[in-house]
Amino acid sequence: MSETTQSRAVTAPPRETEAPAEDPAVRNRKNNLMLVVMLGAVFMALLDSTIVNVATPTIRTDLGTTGSALQLIVSGYTIAYATLLVTGARLGARNGFRAMFLFGLITFTAASLACGLAPGSATLIGARVVQGVGAAMMMPQIYSLIQLRFEGAARARALSLYAAVIGLGVVIGQVVGGLLVSADLFGTGWRPVFLINVPVGVVLVIAGLRLLPEGRPAKPKGLDIPGLLTLTAALLLLVVPLVMGHEQDWPLWMKISLAASVPMLVVFTLVERAVARRGGAPLVPGRVLKTPGLVSGASANFFAMAGYAGFLFAFSQHMQSGLGESATRTGLTFAPLAIGVATGSLTWQKVPERLHRPMIATACVVSAAGYLAIGFDMRSGGHGGLALPALQLAVGIGMGYITSPLLTVALAQVKPADAADASGVMTTAAQIAQVLGVAAYGSVYLGSADGQGADSSAHAIFVTALLVTAGALVSSLAALRLPRKQQA
């Protein structure tokens, strides 16, 4: 897709009149500095979605946590983040993008401090949830501020950098987490993986106060409290049993909870329809879902991100708990994955537009092949040897050619007035996918690794890799349903 086409696909809805025209050079300089601040916040928020993966074995030893508590430490952040994203966007529209960005950033930074100082697993889980709330208030404003301040080719470039940082933040979290845990700064063990956010967050808040403009749509949409409550209930009914079921030996209440998640999703759908009939603004507008390519794109992204997040969690456990590797070695193992994601995210636009649809489907297959090969490579209980970096690179390149272009292709035929809601659907689906991926695939790994030692862990990662591969192939099939024509 050309930059012009991209910018039309994500045109902002009508907004209030802006301040008098600035000198173009001054405006560009301010915009670039503002983009650095916002991308720094994006990177920090996405970093924290995975940085804890490498730290979980150390956290488990230090705090005496259970396996289910570890998954909640990982997933608690993403659950809050995923369920509140659209609400965060609505609050930004009502109260100002700048104000909500800074509120979210301050909340996130304070919660990071609480995580780093947490005396036990319960406190850490609670602080992680608050971190997710802060990220959900902060992240949607970035998309809106880019639309408010950037136009044409500059907007397309800003959104491309935004997508690239999202992809990189998830992977680099693994690498940075490993280095920080192994460094054991001042004997603090795992705590720097959270405390590092505090000075960075303070600097970003100070810079944001100086650089971020005010702005909001002329007609902000209302909040959808019934939709938010029913969606959160459905997610909790589904995720909590998946996270805790194996360790608690699946008591009856968990089975009931899991079964109840399906009718609760139906209730959520009915609530959304009722909100729309009353003239309200549902979390997931029905007309947006009818846009060609949106559901297919969200589905492809869902299965890709679920497998990605779940495999990162399981593989981190395998490397440290199964193979006895250090946090540093584990973190650096993911460096080729980060390089691959960066390569794919920054080069996919060079592929002709007519090939974007098959490109995404092919990238899903490449990732699937990489997961499967890693599973076989680990099956013997070895350390992967020279093949592992190449396989990690292949998975990373595949993910880079999936996540960034999917957002563009899926939003290409969205009407300008629905661009923010459609982007919210895509982003929320990806975040929920990460929650379910860690819960489901993490449970598969932990359930299959009941024995002790490398052999048991190798078998578990092999089983997990098979299921992740199947999910990646489903993602490929969904990508093939994307519309051939990207411009409405």
Short mmCIF file of C-alpha atoms in Angstrom, two decimals:
data_model
loop_
_atom_site.label_atom_id
_atom_site.label_comp_id
_atom_site.label_asym_id
_atom_site.label_seq_id
_atom_site.Cartn_x
_atom_site.Cartn_y
_atom_site.Cartn_z
CA MET A 1 0.00 0.00 0.00
CA SER A 2 1.31 3.43 -0.90
CA GLU A 3 1.73 6.05 1.81
CA THR A 4 -1.10 8.08 0.27
CA THR A 5 -3.44 5.10 0.41
CA GLN A 6 -2.38 4.40 3.98
CA SER A 7 -3.10 7.93 5.09
CA ARG A 8 -6.57 7.85 3.50
CA ALA A 9 -7.30 4.54 5.22
CA VAL A 10 -6.73 6.02 8.68
CA THR A 11 -8.09 9.54 8.21
CA ALA A 12 -9.22 11.04 11.49
CA PRO A 13 -12.88 11.80 12.19
CA PRO A 14 -13.97 15.45 12.29
CA ARG A 15 -12.33 17.38 15.12
CA GLU A 16 -12.29 20.78 16.69
CA THR A 17 -10.62 23.70 14.94
CA GLU A 18 -6.88 23.72 15.65
CA ALA A 19 -4.74 26.67 16.68
CA PRO A 20 -3.51 29.17 14.06
CA ALA A 21 -1.12 27.75 11.47
CA GLU A 22 2.45 27.24 12.66
CA ASP A 23 5.61 27.62 10.63
CA PRO A 24 6.00 24.21 8.83
CA ALA A 25 9.58 23.70 10.04
CA VAL A 26 8.62 24.46 13.66
CA ARG A 27 5.56 22.21 13.42
CA ASN A 28 7.62 19.33 11.99
CA ARG A 29 10.22 19.66 14.72
CA LYS A 30 7.54 19.68 17.43
CA ASN A 31 5.77 16.74 15.81
CA ASN A 32 8.95 14.69 15.64
CA LEU A 33 9.77 15.36 19.28
CA MET A 34 6.19 14.55 20.23
CA LEU A 35 6.42 11.28 18.27
CA VAL A 36 9.60 10.33 20.16
CA VAL A 37 7.76 10.80 23.47
CA MET A 38 4.74 8.80 22.35
CA LEU A 39 6.76 5.97 20.83
CA GLY A 40 8.82 5.85 24.02
CA ALA A 41 5.58 5.31 25.95
CA VAL A 42 4.44 2.67 23.44
CA PHE A 43 7.73 0.84 23.76
CA MET A 44 7.59 0.92 27.56
CA ALA A 45 3.99 -0.36 27.67
CA LEU A 46 4.62 -3.17 25.18
CA LEU A 47 7.93 -4.03 26.81
CA ASP A 48 6.06 -4.75 30.04
CA SER A 49 3.71 -7.17 28.33
CA THR A 50 6.61 -9.64 27.94
CA ILE A 51 9.57 -8.44 30.02
CA VAL A 52 8.19 -10.38 32.96
CA ASN A 53 8.30 -13.70 31.06
CA VAL A 54 12.03 -14.17 31.58
CA ALA A 55 11.77 -13.01 35.18
CA THR A 56 9.02 -15.46 36.20
CA PRO A 57 11.31 -18.30 37.39
CA THR A 58 13.23 -15.84 39.60
CA ILE A 59 9.96 -14.32 40.86
CA ARG A 60 8.69 -17.81 41.64
CA THR A 61 11.76 -18.61 43.72
CA ASP A 62 11.93 -15.23 45.48
CA LEU A 63 8.22 -14.86 46.30
CA GLY A 64 7.29 -18.55 46.48
CA THR A 65 4.54 -18.14 43.89
CA THR A 66 2.51 -20.92 42.28
CA GLY A 67 2.38 -21.61 38.54
CA SER A 68 -1.10 -20.10 38.29
CA ALA A 69 0.07 -16.97 40.14
CA LEU A 70 2.89 -16.63 37.62
CA GLN A 71 0.41 -16.71 34.76
CA LEU A 72 -1.71 -14.08 36.51
CA ILE A 73 1.38 -11.91 36.93
CA VAL A 74 1.86 -12.14 33.17
CA SER A 75 -1.81 -12.00 32.17
CA GLY A 76 -3.19 -9.58 34.79
CA TYR A 77 -1.54 -6.69 32.96
CA THR A 78 -2.92 -7.71 29.57
CA ILE A 79 -6.44 -8.49 30.84
CA ALA A 80 -6.85 -4.94 32.17
CA TYR A 81 -5.16 -3.48 29.11
CA ALA A 82 -7.31 -5.39 26.63
CA THR A 83 -10.69 -4.82 28.25
CA LEU A 84 -10.18 -1.08 28.83
CA LEU A 85 -8.60 -0.02 25.50
CA VAL A 86 -11.81 1.18 23.84
CA THR A 87 -12.98 2.84 27.06
CA GLY A 88 -9.61 4.59 27.25
CA ALA A 89 -10.14 5.92 23.74
CA ARG A 90 -13.59 7.21 24.68
CA LEU A 91 -12.24 8.92 27.81
CA GLY A 92 -9.58 10.61 25.71
CA ALA A 93 -12.24 11.91 23.36
CA ARG A 94 -14.23 13.30 26.28
CA ASN A 95 -11.43 14.69 28.44
CA GLY A 96 -8.69 15.47 25.93
CA PHE A 97 -6.06 13.20 24.38
CA ARG A 98 -3.16 14.93 26.12
CA ALA A 99 -4.78 14.79 29.56
CA MET A 100 -5.61 11.08 29.31
CA PHE A 101 -2.19 10.19 27.87
CA LEU A 102 -0.46 11.87 30.81
CA PHE A 103 -2.89 10.35 33.31
CA GLY A 104 -2.25 6.89 31.89
CA LEU A 105 1.52 7.42 31.81
CA ILE A 106 1.60 8.61 35.43
CA THR A 107 -0.58 5.66 36.51
CA PHE A 108 1.63 3.22 34.62
CA THR A 109 4.81 4.67 36.13
CA ALA A 110 3.46 4.61 39.69
CA ALA A 111 2.23 1.03 39.24
CA SER A 112 5.68 0.04 37.93
CA LEU A 113 7.17 1.34 41.17
CA ALA A 114 4.62 -0.70 43.14
CA CYS A 115 5.52 -3.81 41.11
CA GLY A 116 9.22 -3.34 41.79
CA LEU A 117 8.61 -2.99 45.53
CA ALA A 118 5.94 -5.72 45.83
CA PRO A 119 6.46 -7.89 48.95
CA GLY A 120 4.37 -10.81 47.67
CA SER A 121 2.64 -12.30 44.64
CA ALA A 122 -0.81 -10.88 45.48
CA THR A 123 0.56 -7.34 45.61
CA LEU A 124 2.48 -7.90 42.40
CA ILE A 125 -0.62 -9.19 40.57
CA GLY A 126 -2.63 -6.19 41.76
CA ALA A 127 0.06 -3.73 40.70
CA ARG A 128 0.28 -5.43 37.30
CA VAL A 129 -3.46 -4.91 36.84
CA VAL A 130 -3.05 -1.20 37.64
CA GLN A 131 -0.19 -1.08 35.13
CA GLY A 132 -2.61 -2.44 32.53
CA VAL A 133 -5.19 0.21 33.42
CA GLY A 134 -2.56 2.92 32.92
CA ALA A 135 -1.50 1.47 29.57
CA ALA A 136 -5.14 1.30 28.43
CA MET A 137 -5.66 4.96 29.27
CA MET A 138 -2.41 5.98 27.56
CA MET A 139 -2.12 3.91 24.38
CA PRO A 140 -5.32 4.90 22.49
CA GLN A 141 -4.40 8.58 22.77
CA ILE A 142 -1.23 7.95 20.77
CA TYR A 143 -3.21 6.82 17.73
CA SER A 144 -5.50 9.86 18.07
CA LEU A 145 -2.64 12.35 18.54
CA ILE A 146 -0.86 11.00 15.47
CA GLN A 147 -4.02 11.63 13.46
CA LEU A 148 -4.41 15.08 15.00
CA ARG A 149 -0.89 16.35 14.26
CA PHE A 150 0.34 14.39 11.21
CA GLU A 151 -1.00 14.47 7.66
CA GLY A 152 -0.46 12.56 4.42
CA ALA A 153 2.91 10.84 4.03
CA ALA A 154 4.07 12.01 7.47
CA ARG A 155 1.08 10.30 9.08
CA ALA A 156 1.78 7.08 7.18
CA ARG A 157 5.40 7.11 8.34
CA ALA A 158 4.38 7.82 11.94
CA LEU A 159 1.92 4.92 11.90
CA SER A 160 4.54 2.60 10.39
CA LEU A 161 6.97 3.49 13.17
CA TYR A 162 4.14 2.98 15.67
CA ALA A 163 3.48 -0.53 14.33
CA ALA A 164 7.20 -1.36 14.26
CA VAL A 165 7.68 -0.27 17.87
CA ILE A 166 4.70 -2.42 18.90
CA GLY A 167 6.27 -5.47 17.29
CA LEU A 168 9.72 -4.78 18.71
CA GLY A 169 8.57 -3.96 22.24
CA VAL A 170 7.01 -7.39 22.71
CA VAL A 171 10.21 -9.22 21.73
CA ILE A 172 12.84 -6.91 23.19
CA GLY A 173 11.09 -7.29 26.54
CA GLN A 174 12.40 -10.84 26.62
CA VAL A 175 15.97 -9.73 25.93
CA VAL A 176 16.00 -6.78 28.34
CA GLY A 177 14.30 -8.87 31.01
CA GLY A 178 17.00 -11.51 30.82
CA LEU A 179 19.83 -8.99 31.06
CA LEU A 180 18.28 -7.14 34.02
CA VAL A 181 17.51 -10.31 35.99
CA SER A 182 21.00 -11.74 35.48
CA ALA A 183 22.64 -8.41 36.36
CA ASP A 184 20.96 -8.66 39.80
CA LEU A 185 21.54 -4.94 40.36
CA PHE A 186 22.27 -4.24 44.03
CA GLY A 187 20.94 -7.70 44.86
CA THR A 188 17.42 -6.79 43.69
CA GLY A 189 16.96 -9.82 41.41
CA TRP A 190 13.86 -9.48 39.22
CA ARG A 191 12.72 -6.09 40.54
CA PRO A 192 14.62 -3.90 38.02
CA VAL A 193 12.43 -5.24 35.19
CA PHE A 194 9.73 -3.01 36.67
CA LEU A 195 11.78 -0.30 38.37
CA ILE A 196 13.47 0.63 35.08
CA ASN A 197 10.12 2.15 34.02
CA VAL A 198 10.18 4.72 36.82
CA PRO A 199 12.95 7.08 35.61
CA VAL A 200 11.89 6.58 31.99
CA GLY A 201 8.28 7.34 32.87
CA VAL A 202 9.22 10.49 34.79
CA VAL A 203 11.23 11.81 31.83
CA LEU A 204 8.37 11.05 29.42
CA VAL A 205 5.83 12.82 31.67
CA ILE A 206 7.99 15.96 31.83
CA ALA A 207 8.53 15.92 28.07
CA GLY A 208 4.85 15.21 27.43
CA LEU A 209 3.77 18.22 29.47
CA ARG A 210 5.85 20.41 27.15
CA LEU A 211 5.25 18.75 23.77
CA LEU A 212 1.81 17.17 23.59
CA PRO A 213 -1.02 19.26 22.12
CA GLU A 214 -4.58 19.38 23.35
CA GLY A 215 -7.19 17.88 21.07
CA ARG A 216 -10.41 15.91 20.94
CA PRO A 217 -13.07 15.08 18.33
CA ALA A 218 -15.82 17.64 17.85
CA LYS A 219 -18.44 14.98 18.78
CA PRO A 220 -16.90 12.59 21.34
CA LYS A 221 -18.67 9.25 21.80
CA GLY A 222 -20.14 8.21 25.13
CA LEU A 223 -18.95 5.44 27.41
CA ASP A 224 -20.39 1.93 27.17
CA ILE A 225 -20.38 0.79 30.80
CA PRO A 226 -22.75 -2.21 30.26
CA GLY A 227 -20.58 -3.43 27.40
CA LEU A 228 -17.40 -2.98 29.43
CA LEU A 229 -18.81 -4.92 32.40
CA THR A 230 -20.14 -7.85 30.37
CA LEU A 231 -16.97 -8.13 28.26
CA THR A 232 -14.79 -8.10 31.40
CA ALA A 233 -17.01 -10.75 33.02
CA ALA A 234 -16.78 -12.97 29.92
CA LEU A 235 -12.99 -12.66 29.81
CA LEU A 236 -12.58 -13.44 33.51
CA LEU A 237 -14.88 -16.45 33.28
CA LEU A 238 -12.72 -17.76 30.44
CA VAL A 239 -9.21 -16.80 31.54
CA VAL A 240 -9.25 -17.60 35.27
CA PRO A 241 -10.06 -21.33 34.78
CA LEU A 242 -7.48 -21.61 32.00
CA VAL A 243 -4.82 -20.07 34.23
CA MET A 244 -5.62 -21.90 37.47
CA GLY A 245 -7.29 -25.10 36.27
CA HIS A 246 -4.24 -27.34 35.96
CA GLU A 247 -2.76 -26.48 39.34
CA GLN A 248 -6.12 -26.73 41.15
CA ASP A 249 -7.01 -30.02 39.40
CA TRP A 250 -10.05 -28.49 37.68
CA PRO A 251 -12.62 -28.19 40.50
CA LEU A 252 -16.29 -28.02 39.55
CA TRP A 253 -16.53 -24.23 39.88
CA MET A 254 -13.81 -23.78 37.29
CA LYS A 255 -15.59 -26.04 34.81
CA ILE A 256 -18.80 -24.08 35.38
CA SER A 257 -16.92 -20.81 34.95
CA LEU A 258 -15.38 -21.98 31.68
CA ALA A 259 -18.75 -23.11 30.34
CA ALA A 260 -20.41 -19.86 31.46
CA SER A 261 -17.97 -17.76 29.41
CA VAL A 262 -19.78 -18.70 26.19
CA PRO A 263 -23.27 -17.51 27.22
CA MET A 264 -21.66 -14.42 28.76
CA LEU A 265 -20.16 -13.58 25.36
CA VAL A 266 -23.66 -13.95 23.93
CA VAL A 267 -24.94 -11.58 26.64
CA PHE A 268 -22.20 -9.11 25.65
CA THR A 269 -23.37 -9.27 22.03
CA LEU A 270 -26.98 -8.64 23.06
CA VAL A 271 -25.96 -5.76 25.32
CA GLU A 272 -24.01 -4.16 22.47
CA ARG A 273 -27.03 -4.42 20.17
CA ALA A 274 -29.26 -2.88 22.83
CA VAL A 275 -26.81 0.01 23.34
CA ALA A 276 -26.79 0.63 19.57
CA ARG A 277 -30.62 0.57 19.40
CA ARG A 278 -30.79 3.22 22.12
CA GLY A 279 -28.51 5.44 20.07
CA GLY A 280 -25.49 4.84 22.30
CA ALA A 281 -21.89 4.07 21.33
CA PRO A 282 -21.18 0.33 21.82
CA LEU A 283 -17.64 -0.90 22.42
CA VAL A 284 -17.85 -2.88 19.18
CA PRO A 285 -20.11 -1.05 16.69
CA GLY A 286 -21.96 -3.50 14.45
CA ARG A 287 -21.49 -1.44 11.28
CA VAL A 288 -17.72 -1.44 11.82
CA LEU A 289 -17.65 -5.24 11.95
CA LYS A 290 -19.38 -5.34 8.56
CA THR A 291 -16.45 -3.54 6.91
CA PRO A 292 -14.84 -5.87 4.34
CA GLY A 293 -11.66 -7.39 5.73
CA LEU A 294 -11.98 -6.21 9.32
CA VAL A 295 -13.21 -9.46 10.88
CA SER A 296 -10.83 -11.54 8.75
CA GLY A 297 -7.92 -9.28 9.69
CA ALA A 298 -8.81 -9.32 13.40
CA SER A 299 -9.15 -13.13 13.29
CA ALA A 300 -5.80 -13.59 11.57
CA ASN A 301 -4.16 -11.24 14.07
CA PHE A 302 -5.87 -13.00 16.99
CA PHE A 303 -4.49 -16.47 16.20
CA ALA A 304 -1.06 -15.10 15.29
CA MET A 305 -0.69 -13.08 18.51
CA ALA A 306 -2.15 -15.82 20.74
CA GLY A 307 0.43 -18.30 19.52
CA TYR A 308 3.22 -15.74 19.67
CA ALA A 309 2.54 -14.67 23.27
CA GLY A 310 1.87 -18.22 24.45
CA PHE A 311 5.03 -19.59 22.86
CA LEU A 312 7.19 -16.81 24.32
CA PHE A 313 5.88 -17.62 27.79
CA ALA A 314 6.29 -21.40 27.40
CA PHE A 315 9.72 -21.19 25.79
CA SER A 316 11.01 -18.89 28.55
CA GLN A 317 9.89 -21.48 31.11
CA HIS A 318 11.51 -24.28 29.12
CA MET A 319 14.85 -22.52 28.82
CA GLN A 320 15.14 -21.66 32.51
CA SER A 321 13.15 -24.26 34.42
CA GLY A 322 13.68 -27.14 31.99
CA LEU A 323 17.19 -26.59 30.66
CA GLY A 324 18.54 -24.62 33.63
CA GLU A 325 19.69 -21.68 31.49
CA SER A 326 20.39 -18.29 33.02
CA ALA A 327 18.05 -15.37 32.51
CA THR A 328 20.70 -13.70 30.35
CA ARG A 329 21.05 -16.70 28.03
CA THR A 330 17.26 -17.02 27.85
CA GLY A 331 16.82 -13.34 27.03
CA LEU A 332 19.54 -13.33 24.40
CA THR A 333 17.98 -16.40 22.80
CA PHE A 334 15.17 -14.11 21.68
CA ALA A 335 17.51 -11.56 20.07
CA PRO A 336 17.19 -13.15 16.58
CA LEU A 337 13.42 -13.01 17.03
CA ALA A 338 13.63 -9.26 17.70
CA ILE A 339 15.84 -8.76 14.64
CA GLY A 340 13.35 -10.69 12.53
CA VAL A 341 10.36 -8.68 13.77
CA ALA A 342 12.20 -5.41 13.11
CA THR A 343 13.19 -6.53 9.63
CA GLY A 344 9.67 -7.55 8.69
CA SER A 345 7.97 -4.53 10.25
CA LEU A 346 10.22 -2.04 8.45
CA THR A 347 10.40 -3.70 5.01
CA TRP A 348 6.93 -5.09 4.25
CA GLN A 349 5.81 -1.84 2.58
CA LYS A 350 8.31 -2.49 -0.20
CA VAL A 351 6.15 -5.42 -1.32
CA PRO A 352 3.66 -4.37 -4.07
CA GLU A 353 0.15 -3.72 -2.78
CA ARG A 354 -1.40 -6.47 -4.92
CA LEU A 355 0.75 -9.01 -3.03
CA HIS A 356 -0.07 -7.90 0.51
CA ARG A 357 -2.83 -10.47 1.03
CA PRO A 358 -0.79 -13.52 -0.06
CA MET A 359 2.25 -12.02 1.69
CA ILE A 360 0.46 -12.08 5.06
CA ALA A 361 -0.83 -15.62 4.51
CA THR A 362 2.64 -16.81 3.52
CA ALA A 363 4.19 -15.11 6.55
CA CYS A 364 1.78 -17.04 8.79
CA VAL A 365 2.98 -20.29 7.20
CA VAL A 366 6.62 -19.25 7.67
CA SER A 367 5.98 -18.61 11.36
CA ALA A 368 4.14 -21.92 11.67
CA ALA A 369 7.09 -23.76 10.12
CA GLY A 370 9.46 -21.97 12.51
CA TYR A 371 7.43 -22.92 15.59
CA LEU A 372 7.21 -26.53 14.45
CA ALA A 373 10.93 -26.76 13.71
CA ILE A 374 11.78 -25.29 17.13
CA GLY A 375 9.51 -27.88 18.75
CA PHE A 376 11.31 -30.73 16.99
CA ASP A 377 14.69 -29.14 17.70
CA MET A 378 13.90 -28.97 21.43
CA ARG A 379 12.27 -32.41 21.58
CA SER A 380 15.50 -34.23 22.39
CA GLY A 381 16.07 -32.09 25.46
CA GLY A 382 18.99 -30.25 23.90
CA HIS A 383 19.70 -26.53 23.69
CA GLY A 384 18.92 -26.08 20.00
CA GLY A 385 22.47 -25.47 18.81
CA LEU A 386 23.10 -23.28 15.78
CA ALA A 387 19.69 -24.03 14.30
CA LEU A 388 17.77 -22.21 17.04
CA PRO A 389 18.83 -18.63 16.15
CA ALA A 390 17.93 -19.23 12.48
CA LEU A 391 14.53 -20.63 13.45
CA GLN A 392 13.88 -17.73 15.84
CA LEU A 393 14.80 -15.32 13.03
CA ALA A 394 12.33 -17.04 10.68
CA VAL A 395 9.51 -16.77 13.23
CA GLY A 396 10.37 -13.10 13.83
CA ILE A 397 10.40 -12.19 10.14
CA GLY A 398 7.08 -13.98 9.73
CA MET A 399 5.55 -12.02 12.62
CA GLY A 400 6.92 -8.75 11.22
CA TYR A 401 5.20 -9.47 7.92
CA ILE A 402 1.96 -10.31 9.74
CA THR A 403 1.26 -7.75 12.47
CA SER A 404 2.19 -4.45 10.80
CA PRO A 405 0.54 -5.07 7.39
CA LEU A 406 -2.57 -6.66 8.93
CA LEU A 407 -3.47 -3.38 10.64
CA THR A 408 -3.18 -1.48 7.35
CA VAL A 409 -4.95 -4.04 5.14
CA ALA A 410 -7.77 -4.67 7.61
CA LEU A 411 -8.44 -0.93 8.03
CA ALA A 412 -8.12 -0.04 4.35
CA GLN A 413 -11.87 -0.02 3.63
CA VAL A 414 -13.01 1.49 6.92
CA LYS A 415 -14.90 4.77 6.63
CA PRO A 416 -12.95 7.75 8.02
CA ALA A 417 -15.51 8.36 10.78
CA ASP A 418 -15.12 4.76 11.99
CA ALA A 419 -11.31 4.62 11.83
CA ALA A 420 -10.73 4.95 15.58
CA ASP A 421 -13.33 2.31 16.51
CA ALA A 422 -12.04 -0.09 13.84
CA SER A 423 -8.47 0.35 15.06
CA GLY A 424 -9.74 -0.28 18.58
CA VAL A 425 -11.30 -3.57 17.48
CA MET A 426 -8.01 -4.70 15.93
CA THR A 427 -5.92 -3.66 18.93
CA THR A 428 -8.33 -5.12 21.49
CA ALA A 429 -8.48 -8.45 19.62
CA ALA A 430 -4.67 -8.62 19.62
CA GLN A 431 -4.44 -7.90 23.35
CA ILE A 432 -7.15 -10.41 24.27
CA ALA A 433 -5.31 -12.91 22.09
CA GLN A 434 -2.18 -12.43 24.19
CA VAL A 435 -4.17 -13.02 27.38
CA LEU A 436 -5.70 -16.23 26.07
CA GLY A 437 -2.43 -17.30 24.46
CA VAL A 438 -0.49 -17.12 27.72
CA ALA A 439 -3.38 -18.76 29.62
CA ALA A 440 -4.11 -21.56 27.14
CA TYR A 441 -0.66 -22.41 25.76
CA GLY A 442 0.95 -21.73 29.13
CA SER A 443 -1.43 -24.24 30.72
CA VAL A 444 -0.61 -26.78 28.02
CA TYR A 445 3.10 -26.42 28.70
CA LEU A 446 2.76 -26.54 32.49
CA GLY A 447 0.38 -29.50 32.26
CA SER A 448 2.68 -31.44 29.94
CA ALA A 449 5.81 -30.70 32.01
CA ASP A 450 4.61 -32.55 35.10
CA GLY A 451 7.86 -34.48 35.34
CA GLN A 452 11.22 -33.08 36.40
CA GLY A 453 14.17 -32.23 34.18
CA ALA A 454 14.94 -31.44 30.58
CA ASP A 455 13.17 -34.42 29.00
CA SER A 456 9.81 -33.59 30.52
CA SER A 457 10.16 -29.91 29.61
CA ALA A 458 11.27 -30.80 26.07
CA HIS A 459 8.17 -32.93 25.59
CA ALA A 460 6.01 -30.10 26.92
CA ILE A 461 7.51 -27.48 24.58
CA PHE A 462 7.09 -29.90 21.67
CA VAL A 463 3.39 -30.36 22.42
CA THR A 464 2.98 -26.61 22.85
CA ALA A 465 4.77 -25.97 19.54
CA LEU A 466 2.40 -28.34 17.72
CA LEU A 467 -0.64 -26.43 18.98
CA VAL A 468 0.91 -23.03 18.25
CA THR A 469 1.71 -24.25 14.72
CA ALA A 470 -1.92 -25.23 14.22
CA GLY A 471 -3.02 -21.76 15.37
CA ALA A 472 -0.60 -20.08 12.95
CA LEU A 473 -2.06 -22.11 10.08
CA VAL A 474 -5.57 -20.99 11.09
CA SER A 475 -4.23 -17.43 10.97
CA SER A 476 -3.04 -18.07 7.41
CA LEU A 477 -6.49 -19.28 6.35
CA ALA A 478 -8.10 -16.19 7.89
CA ALA A 479 -5.61 -13.95 6.04
CA LEU A 480 -6.65 -15.52 2.73
CA ARG A 481 -10.16 -14.14 3.37
CA LEU A 482 -8.90 -10.56 3.36
CA PRO A 483 -10.29 -8.54 0.44
CA ARG A 484 -8.15 -8.49 -2.69
CA LYS A 485 -8.89 -4.80 -3.17
CA GLN A 486 -7.60 -2.63 -0.35
CA GLN A 487 -9.05 0.74 -1.34
CA ALA A 488 -12.78 1.24 -0.83
#
